[in-house]
Amino acid sequence: MGMLDGKTVIVTGGAQGMGRRHVERCVAEGAFVVATDLQAAAGDAVVRALGDRATFVQHDVTDPTGWDTVVAAALAFGAGLHGLVNNAAVYSGTKPIGEESFETFERTMRVNVHGAWWGITKVLEPMRSGGGGSIVNISSIAGTTGMPGFSSYGTSKWAVRGLTKICAADLGPAGIRVNSVHPGGIAETGMYSTPVTDQDKEQRYNAVPLRRAGSVDDVSSLVLFLLSDSSSYITGIEHVIDGGSSLS
Ligand SMILES: NC(=O)c1ccc[n+]([C@@H]2O[C@H](COP(=O)([O-])OP(=O)(O)OC[C@H]3O[C@@H](n4cnc5c(N)ncnc54)[C@H](O)[C@@H]3O)[C@@H](O)[C@H]2O)c1
């Protein structure tokens, strides 16, 4: 028996990185999955390898009308709608406030925050009418501390954390749980720069009590738990997954 048997889940940004692994692992655990992304060829390739329990919709998370198509694709599996992983995001590097452009700030907020807001807004009716659901918003450890240079990405991830708590309070009575996940550096993803030299590695991993980068499977395991009924009394909480790097 799979952790997600009988459930239908939407994963945004599912063409690569962590999102791709969430799509693969949700299907492996028995879910029907709609993967979405801007990247059509890569997204199609991900679902093609997974058989008829997964489908891909090319979609920009900032497009509200496109969200209706995504939700319709989920409902077309005929099993209701139980999960949403707001994973798609952009990161444009760091610059101190004063040097950061408004264009970067605005675009980062639009994709990372408006995109998640639209997703939550569009899934809540089908989830409510089905008796509940689980929404997992991917934030970052940049949404837990005041990291220098992160006025765009970090602010967006703090907003995702706040949106999570507020929606958890609003939607709890409908049986819809909302949690945020806060990864540290996760290897083999678009937003992680792999340390190259021994000196880089030593410097990077010495700051992590578990002395390594996270893996996409580390994060997927947490996301699957939060989507599943095993976490049925957990809502509105930030789940940090960073090998202990934010302990000090
Ligand atoms: N990689 C890390 O070390 C790390 C650390 C902390 C948090 N995170 C967060 O985890 C999540 C996944 O990160 P990743 O590194 O695997 O990402 P990634 O860059 O590998 O993939 C992100 C995907 O999102 C898609 N995307 C971007 N803008 C989109 C839009 N407007 N509409 C739809 N899709 C869009 C991209 O095409 C891409 O396929 C993100 O929310 C990120 O902020 C990542």
CSV table of C-alpha atoms and ligand atoms in Angstrom, one decimal, residues 13-19 36-39 59-62 86-90 111 138-141 153 157 183-186 189-192, ligand 1:
chain,number,residue,atom,x,y,z
A,13,GLY,CA,7.8,23.4,-11.1
A,14,GLY,CA,7.8,19.6,-11.7
A,15,ALA,CA,10.1,19.6,-14.7
A,16,GLN,CA,13.4,19.5,-12.8
A,17,GLY,CA,15.1,19.6,-9.4
A,18,MET,CA,13.1,18.9,-6.3
A,19,GLY,CA,9.7,19.3,-8.1
A,36,THR,CA,3.2,21.8,-14.1
A,37,ASP,CA,6.1,24.0,-15.3
A,38,LEU,CA,7.1,26.6,-17.8
A,39,GLN,CA,9.3,24.0,-19.5
A,59,HIS,CA,1.6,26.6,-16.9
A,60,ASP,CA,3.0,29.8,-15.5
A,61,VAL,CA,2.0,29.8,-11.8
A,62,THR,CA,1.3,33.6,-12.0
A,86,ASN,CA,3.6,25.0,-4.4
A,87,ASN,CA,7.2,24.3,-5.4
A,88,ALA,CA,7.9,26.5,-8.5
A,89,ALA,CA,10.1,29.5,-7.7
A,90,VAL,CA,12.8,31.8,-9.1
A,111,VAL,CA,6.3,34.0,-9.1
A,138,ILE,CA,8.1,25.3,-0.4
A,139,SER,CA,9.8,28.2,1.3
A,140,SER,CA,13.6,28.1,2.3
A,141,ILE,CA,15.8,28.7,5.3
A,153,TYR,CA,14.2,35.9,-2.6
A,157,LYS,CA,10.1,33.1,1.2
A,183,PRO,CA,15.1,23.5,2.8
A,184,GLY,CA,18.8,24.4,3.2
A,185,GLY,CA,21.2,23.7,0.3
A,186,ILE,CA,19.9,20.8,-1.8
A,189,THR,CA,18.8,21.3,-8.2
A,190,GLY,CA,18.7,24.4,-10.3
A,191,MET,CA,19.1,26.8,-7.3
A,192,TYR,CA,22.1,25.0,-5.7
B,1,LIG,N1,17.8,24.2,-4.4
B,1,LIG,C1,18.0,24.6,-3.1
B,1,LIG,O1,19.0,24.4,-2.5
B,1,LIG,C2,16.8,25.2,-2.4
B,1,LIG,C3,17.0,25.6,-1.1
B,1,LIG,C4,15.9,26.2,-0.4
B,1,LIG,C5,14.7,26.3,-1.0
B,1,LIG,N2,14.5,25.9,-2.3
B,1,LIG,C6,13.2,26.0,-2.9
B,1,LIG,O2,12.8,24.7,-3.3
B,1,LIG,C7,12.0,24.8,-4.5
B,1,LIG,C8,12.6,24.0,-5.6
B,1,LIG,O3,13.9,24.4,-5.8
B,1,LIG,P1,14.9,23.8,-7.0
B,1,LIG,O4,16.3,24.2,-6.7
B,1,LIG,O5,14.6,22.3,-7.1
B,1,LIG,O6,14.3,24.5,-8.3
B,1,LIG,P2,14.7,24.4,-9.8
B,1,LIG,O7,15.3,25.8,-10.2
B,1,LIG,O8,15.6,23.3,-10.1
B,1,LIG,O9,13.3,24.2,-10.5
B,1,LIG,C9,12.3,25.2,-10.4
B,1,LIG,C10,11.3,24.8,-11.5
B,1,LIG,O10,10.3,25.9,-11.4
B,1,LIG,C11,10.0,26.2,-12.7
B,1,LIG,N3,9.4,27.6,-12.7
B,1,LIG,C12,10.1,28.8,-12.5
B,1,LIG,N4,9.2,29.8,-12.7
B,1,LIG,C13,8.0,29.3,-12.9
B,1,LIG,C14,6.7,29.8,-13.2
B,1,LIG,N5,6.5,31.1,-13.2
B,1,LIG,N6,5.7,29.0,-13.4
B,1,LIG,C15,5.9,27.6,-13.4
B,1,LIG,N7,7.1,27.0,-13.2
B,1,LIG,C16,8.1,27.8,-13.0
B,1,LIG,C17,11.3,26.2,-13.5
B,1,LIG,O11,11.0,26.0,-14.9
B,1,LIG,C18,11.9,24.9,-12.9
B,1,LIG,O12,11.6,23.7,-13.6
B,1,LIG,C19,11.9,26.3,-4.8
B,1,LIG,O13,10.7,26.8,-4.2
B,1,LIG,C20,13.1,26.9,-4.1
B,1,LIG,O14,12.9,28.2,-3.8
B,1,LIG,C21,15.5,25.4,-3.0
